[in-house]
Coordinates of C-alpha atoms in Angstrom, one line a residue:
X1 CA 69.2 89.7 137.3
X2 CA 72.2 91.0 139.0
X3 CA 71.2 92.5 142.6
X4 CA 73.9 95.7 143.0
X5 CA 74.7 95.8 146.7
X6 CA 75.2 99.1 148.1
X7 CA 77.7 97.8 150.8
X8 CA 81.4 97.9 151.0
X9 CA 84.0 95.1 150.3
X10 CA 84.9 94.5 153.8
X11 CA 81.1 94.4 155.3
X12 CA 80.3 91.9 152.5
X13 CA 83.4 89.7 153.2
X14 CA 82.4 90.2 157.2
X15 CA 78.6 89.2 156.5
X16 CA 79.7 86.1 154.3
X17 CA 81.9 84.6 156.8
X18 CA 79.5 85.5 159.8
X19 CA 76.5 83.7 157.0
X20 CA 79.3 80.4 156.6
X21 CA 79.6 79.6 160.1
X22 CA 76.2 79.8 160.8
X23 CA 75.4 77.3 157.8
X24 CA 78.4 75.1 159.6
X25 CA 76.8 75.4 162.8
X26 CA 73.3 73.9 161.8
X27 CA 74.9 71.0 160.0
X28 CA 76.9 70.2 162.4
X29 CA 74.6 68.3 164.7
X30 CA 75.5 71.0 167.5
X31 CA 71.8 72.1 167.6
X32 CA 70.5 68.0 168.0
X33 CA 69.4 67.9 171.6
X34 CA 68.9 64.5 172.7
X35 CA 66.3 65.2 175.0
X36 CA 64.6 68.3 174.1
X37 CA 63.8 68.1 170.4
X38 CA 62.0 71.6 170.8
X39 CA 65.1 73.6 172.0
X40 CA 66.8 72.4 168.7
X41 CA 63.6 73.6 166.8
X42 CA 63.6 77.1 168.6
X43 CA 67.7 77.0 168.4
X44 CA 67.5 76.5 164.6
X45 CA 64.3 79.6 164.3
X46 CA 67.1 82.0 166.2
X47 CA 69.8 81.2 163.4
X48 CA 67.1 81.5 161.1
X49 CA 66.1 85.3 162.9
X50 CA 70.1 86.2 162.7
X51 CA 70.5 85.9 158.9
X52 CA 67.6 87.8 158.5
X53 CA 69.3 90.5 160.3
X54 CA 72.6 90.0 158.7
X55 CA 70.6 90.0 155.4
X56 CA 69.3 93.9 156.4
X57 CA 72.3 95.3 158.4
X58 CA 75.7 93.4 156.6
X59 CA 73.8 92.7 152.8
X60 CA 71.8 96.1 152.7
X61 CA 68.8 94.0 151.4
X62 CA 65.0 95.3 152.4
X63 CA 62.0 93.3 151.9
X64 CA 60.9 95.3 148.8
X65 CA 64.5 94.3 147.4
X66 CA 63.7 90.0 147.9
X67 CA 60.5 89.7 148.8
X68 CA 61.1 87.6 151.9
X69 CA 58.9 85.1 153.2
X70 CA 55.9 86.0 155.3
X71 CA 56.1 89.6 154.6
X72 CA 54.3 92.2 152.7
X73 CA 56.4 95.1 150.2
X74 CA 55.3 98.3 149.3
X75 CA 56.1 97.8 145.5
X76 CA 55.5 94.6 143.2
X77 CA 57.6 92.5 142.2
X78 CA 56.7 91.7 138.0
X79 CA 59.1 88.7 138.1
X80 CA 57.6 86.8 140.4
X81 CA 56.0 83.2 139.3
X82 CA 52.1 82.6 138.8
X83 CA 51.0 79.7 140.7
X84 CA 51.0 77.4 137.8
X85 CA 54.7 78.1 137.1
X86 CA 55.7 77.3 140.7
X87 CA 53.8 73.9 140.4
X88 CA 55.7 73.0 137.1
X89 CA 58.6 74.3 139.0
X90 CA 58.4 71.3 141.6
X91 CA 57.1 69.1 139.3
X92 CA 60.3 69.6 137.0
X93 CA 62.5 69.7 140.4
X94 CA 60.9 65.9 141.6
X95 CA 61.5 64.8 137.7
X96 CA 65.0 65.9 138.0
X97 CA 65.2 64.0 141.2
X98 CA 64.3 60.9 140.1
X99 CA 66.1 60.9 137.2
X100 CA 69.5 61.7 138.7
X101 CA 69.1 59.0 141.3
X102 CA 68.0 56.5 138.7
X103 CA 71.0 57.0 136.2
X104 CA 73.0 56.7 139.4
X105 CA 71.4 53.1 139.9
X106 CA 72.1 52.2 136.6
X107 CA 75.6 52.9 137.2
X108 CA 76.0 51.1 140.0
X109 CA 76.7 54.3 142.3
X110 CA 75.8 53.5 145.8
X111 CA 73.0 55.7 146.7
X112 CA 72.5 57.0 151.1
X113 CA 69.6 58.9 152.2
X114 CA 70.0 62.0 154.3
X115 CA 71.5 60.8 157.7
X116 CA 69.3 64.2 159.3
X117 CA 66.4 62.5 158.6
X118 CA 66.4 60.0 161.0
X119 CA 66.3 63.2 163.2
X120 CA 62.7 64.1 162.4
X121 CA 60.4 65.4 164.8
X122 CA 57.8 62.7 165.8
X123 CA 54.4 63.9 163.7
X124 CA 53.5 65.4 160.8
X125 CA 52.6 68.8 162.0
X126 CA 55.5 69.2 163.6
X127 CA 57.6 67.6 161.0
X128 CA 56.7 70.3 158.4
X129 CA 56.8 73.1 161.2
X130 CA 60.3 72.3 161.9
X131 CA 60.8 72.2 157.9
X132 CA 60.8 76.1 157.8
X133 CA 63.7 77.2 159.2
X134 CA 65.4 74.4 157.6
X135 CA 64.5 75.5 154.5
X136 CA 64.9 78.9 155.2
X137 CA 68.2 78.6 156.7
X138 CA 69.4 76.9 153.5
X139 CA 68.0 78.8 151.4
X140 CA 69.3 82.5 152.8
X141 CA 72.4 81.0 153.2
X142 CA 73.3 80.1 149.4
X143 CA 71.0 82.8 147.9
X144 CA 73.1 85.3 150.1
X145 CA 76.6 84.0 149.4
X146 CA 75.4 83.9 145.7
X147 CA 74.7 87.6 145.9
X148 CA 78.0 88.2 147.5
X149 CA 80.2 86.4 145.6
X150 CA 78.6 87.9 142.4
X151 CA 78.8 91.0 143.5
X152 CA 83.0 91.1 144.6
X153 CA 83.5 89.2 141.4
X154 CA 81.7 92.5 139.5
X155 CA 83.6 95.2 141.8
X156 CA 87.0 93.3 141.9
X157 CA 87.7 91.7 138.3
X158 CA 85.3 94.0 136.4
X159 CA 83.2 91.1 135.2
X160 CA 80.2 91.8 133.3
X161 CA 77.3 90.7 134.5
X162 CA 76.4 86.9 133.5
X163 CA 79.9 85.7 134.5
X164 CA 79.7 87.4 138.0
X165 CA 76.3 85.7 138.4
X166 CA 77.9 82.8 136.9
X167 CA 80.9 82.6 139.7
X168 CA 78.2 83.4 142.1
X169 CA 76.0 80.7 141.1
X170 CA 79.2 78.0 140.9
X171 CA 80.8 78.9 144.3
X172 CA 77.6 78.8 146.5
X173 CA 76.1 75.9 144.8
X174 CA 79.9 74.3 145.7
X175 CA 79.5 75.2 149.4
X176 CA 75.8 73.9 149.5
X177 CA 76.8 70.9 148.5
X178 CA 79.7 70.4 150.6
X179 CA 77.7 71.4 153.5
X180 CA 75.6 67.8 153.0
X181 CA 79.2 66.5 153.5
X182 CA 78.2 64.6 156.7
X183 CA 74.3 64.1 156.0
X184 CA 75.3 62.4 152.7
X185 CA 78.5 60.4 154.2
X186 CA 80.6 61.8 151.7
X187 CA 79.0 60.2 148.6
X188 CA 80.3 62.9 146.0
X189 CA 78.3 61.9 142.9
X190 CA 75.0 62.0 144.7
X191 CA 76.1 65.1 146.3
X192 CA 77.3 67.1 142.9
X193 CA 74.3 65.4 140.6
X194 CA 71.2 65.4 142.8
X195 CA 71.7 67.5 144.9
X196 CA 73.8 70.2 143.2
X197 CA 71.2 69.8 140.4
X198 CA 68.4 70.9 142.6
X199 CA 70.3 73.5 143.9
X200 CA 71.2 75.3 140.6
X201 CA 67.7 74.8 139.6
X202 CA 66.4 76.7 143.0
X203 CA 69.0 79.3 142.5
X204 CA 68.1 79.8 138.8
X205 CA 65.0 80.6 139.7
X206 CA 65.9 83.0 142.3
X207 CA 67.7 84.7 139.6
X208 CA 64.7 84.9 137.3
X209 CA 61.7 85.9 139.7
X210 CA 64.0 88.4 142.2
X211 CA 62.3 86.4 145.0
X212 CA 63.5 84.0 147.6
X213 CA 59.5 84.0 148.8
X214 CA 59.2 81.9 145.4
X215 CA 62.0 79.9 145.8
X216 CA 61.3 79.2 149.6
X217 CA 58.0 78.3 149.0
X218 CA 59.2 76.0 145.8
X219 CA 62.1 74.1 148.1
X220 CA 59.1 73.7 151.0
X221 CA 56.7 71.9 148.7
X222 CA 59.4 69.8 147.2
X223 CA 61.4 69.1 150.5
X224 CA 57.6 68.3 151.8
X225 CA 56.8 65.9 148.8
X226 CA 60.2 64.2 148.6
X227 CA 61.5 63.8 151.5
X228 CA 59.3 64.2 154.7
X229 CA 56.2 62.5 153.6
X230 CA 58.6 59.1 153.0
X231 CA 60.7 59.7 156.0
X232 CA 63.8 60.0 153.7
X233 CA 65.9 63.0 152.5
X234 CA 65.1 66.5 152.1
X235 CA 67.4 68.9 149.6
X236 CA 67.5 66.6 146.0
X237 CA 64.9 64.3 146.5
X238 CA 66.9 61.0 147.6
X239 CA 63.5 60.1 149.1
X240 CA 62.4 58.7 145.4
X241 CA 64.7 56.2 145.5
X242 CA 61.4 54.4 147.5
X243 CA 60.1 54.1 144.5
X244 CA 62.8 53.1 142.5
X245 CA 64.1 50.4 145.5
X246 CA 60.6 49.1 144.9
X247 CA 60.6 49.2 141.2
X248 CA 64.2 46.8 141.6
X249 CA 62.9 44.1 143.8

């Protein structure tokens, strides 16, 4: 899939950087309000709202063109994943999960969970309310600079069209990881094996079905499995290493 953006250099460059800082911002810990949980909640929705509109106005994208979450299209989308294949899609995503983190054990590679998810709003409701701009936020925020970055590699270097997606795929799978910098305590082998392996799956996908409605609802079932129902990580599935903790003693 390669996703031709009608837009110029300069307004892609401009949309990217405005789409970096506001992935910076909501890992910085700037939106954590110590006492009112809910204005970080309806802070994290407005960044959420924002790269929406940066996807339309800098990106060019419509809702016919991704599919976004929560909304209808006037055309279908062929690509998109039957129900089944999004199941084996998380399935395969928790199996990658818990492999990763176990081959880390056996090689004695310390293993953190997500220091955000001590963070967690009190209740399951609202736990898995708050997990969708989270999840959207992450998502929109690779999937876009994906789509950018493939599509100046194309214009600038005259690529064809797998190794633009490639370079796409690389760089914002680099950045997403890096962004778990702090969360993660700067443990680089988790961060490049679990949870840059669950990021290139996700992305992958996006690639195959043309629809980050898909992928969204993939990374919120899997994010909901792995991580809040065990009160551990979210993003690469740290939260099975419950089990394997369990499995060691």
């Amino acid at each position: 899939m390669m996703m031709n953006l009608k837009v110029s250099d300069q307004r892609l460059m401009a949309s990217g950087f405005a789409i970096f800082v506001i992935a910076v911002v909501s890992v910085s810990g700037v939106l954590n309000f110590p006492n009112s949980a809910n204005l970080g909640l309806y802070a994290t929705f407005g960044l959420l709202a924002l790269l929406i509109v940066i996807w339309r106005q800098g990106l060019g994208l419509t809702v016919d063109d991704l599919r976004l979450p929560f909304t209808g299209a006037s055309r279908k989308n062929p690509h998109r994943l039957r129900w089944w294949q999004g199941a084996l899609a998380t399935i395969g995503m928790m199996v990658y999960g818990l492999l990763a983190v176990f081959i880390l054990k056996m090689l004695q590679v310390p293993i953190v969970t997500n220091q955000a998810a001590g963070n967690a709003h009190a209740g399951l409701i609202m736990q898995l309310f708050a997990m969708l701009p989270q999840v959207g936020i992450e998502e929109m925020v690779t999937l876009s600079l994906l789509l950018i970055f493939s599509t100046l590699s194309s214009r600038w270097w005259h690529l064809k069209q797998h190794l633009a997606l490639g370079i796409g795929l690389i760089l914002s799978t680099l950045i997403f990881v890096l962004l778990h910098f702090q969360a993660y305590q700067w443990h680089l082998a988790q961060m490049f094996i679990v949870i840059g392996g669950s990021r290139l799956i996700l992305s992958g996908l996006f690639l195959k079905t043309r629809s980050v409605g898909d992928v969204f609802a993939i990374h919120y079932l899997y994010d909901g499995a792995c991580g809040r129902f065990s009160g551990l990580s979210t993003s690469g599935g740290l939260a099975l290493t419950v089990f394997l903790r369990a499995l060691s003693s």
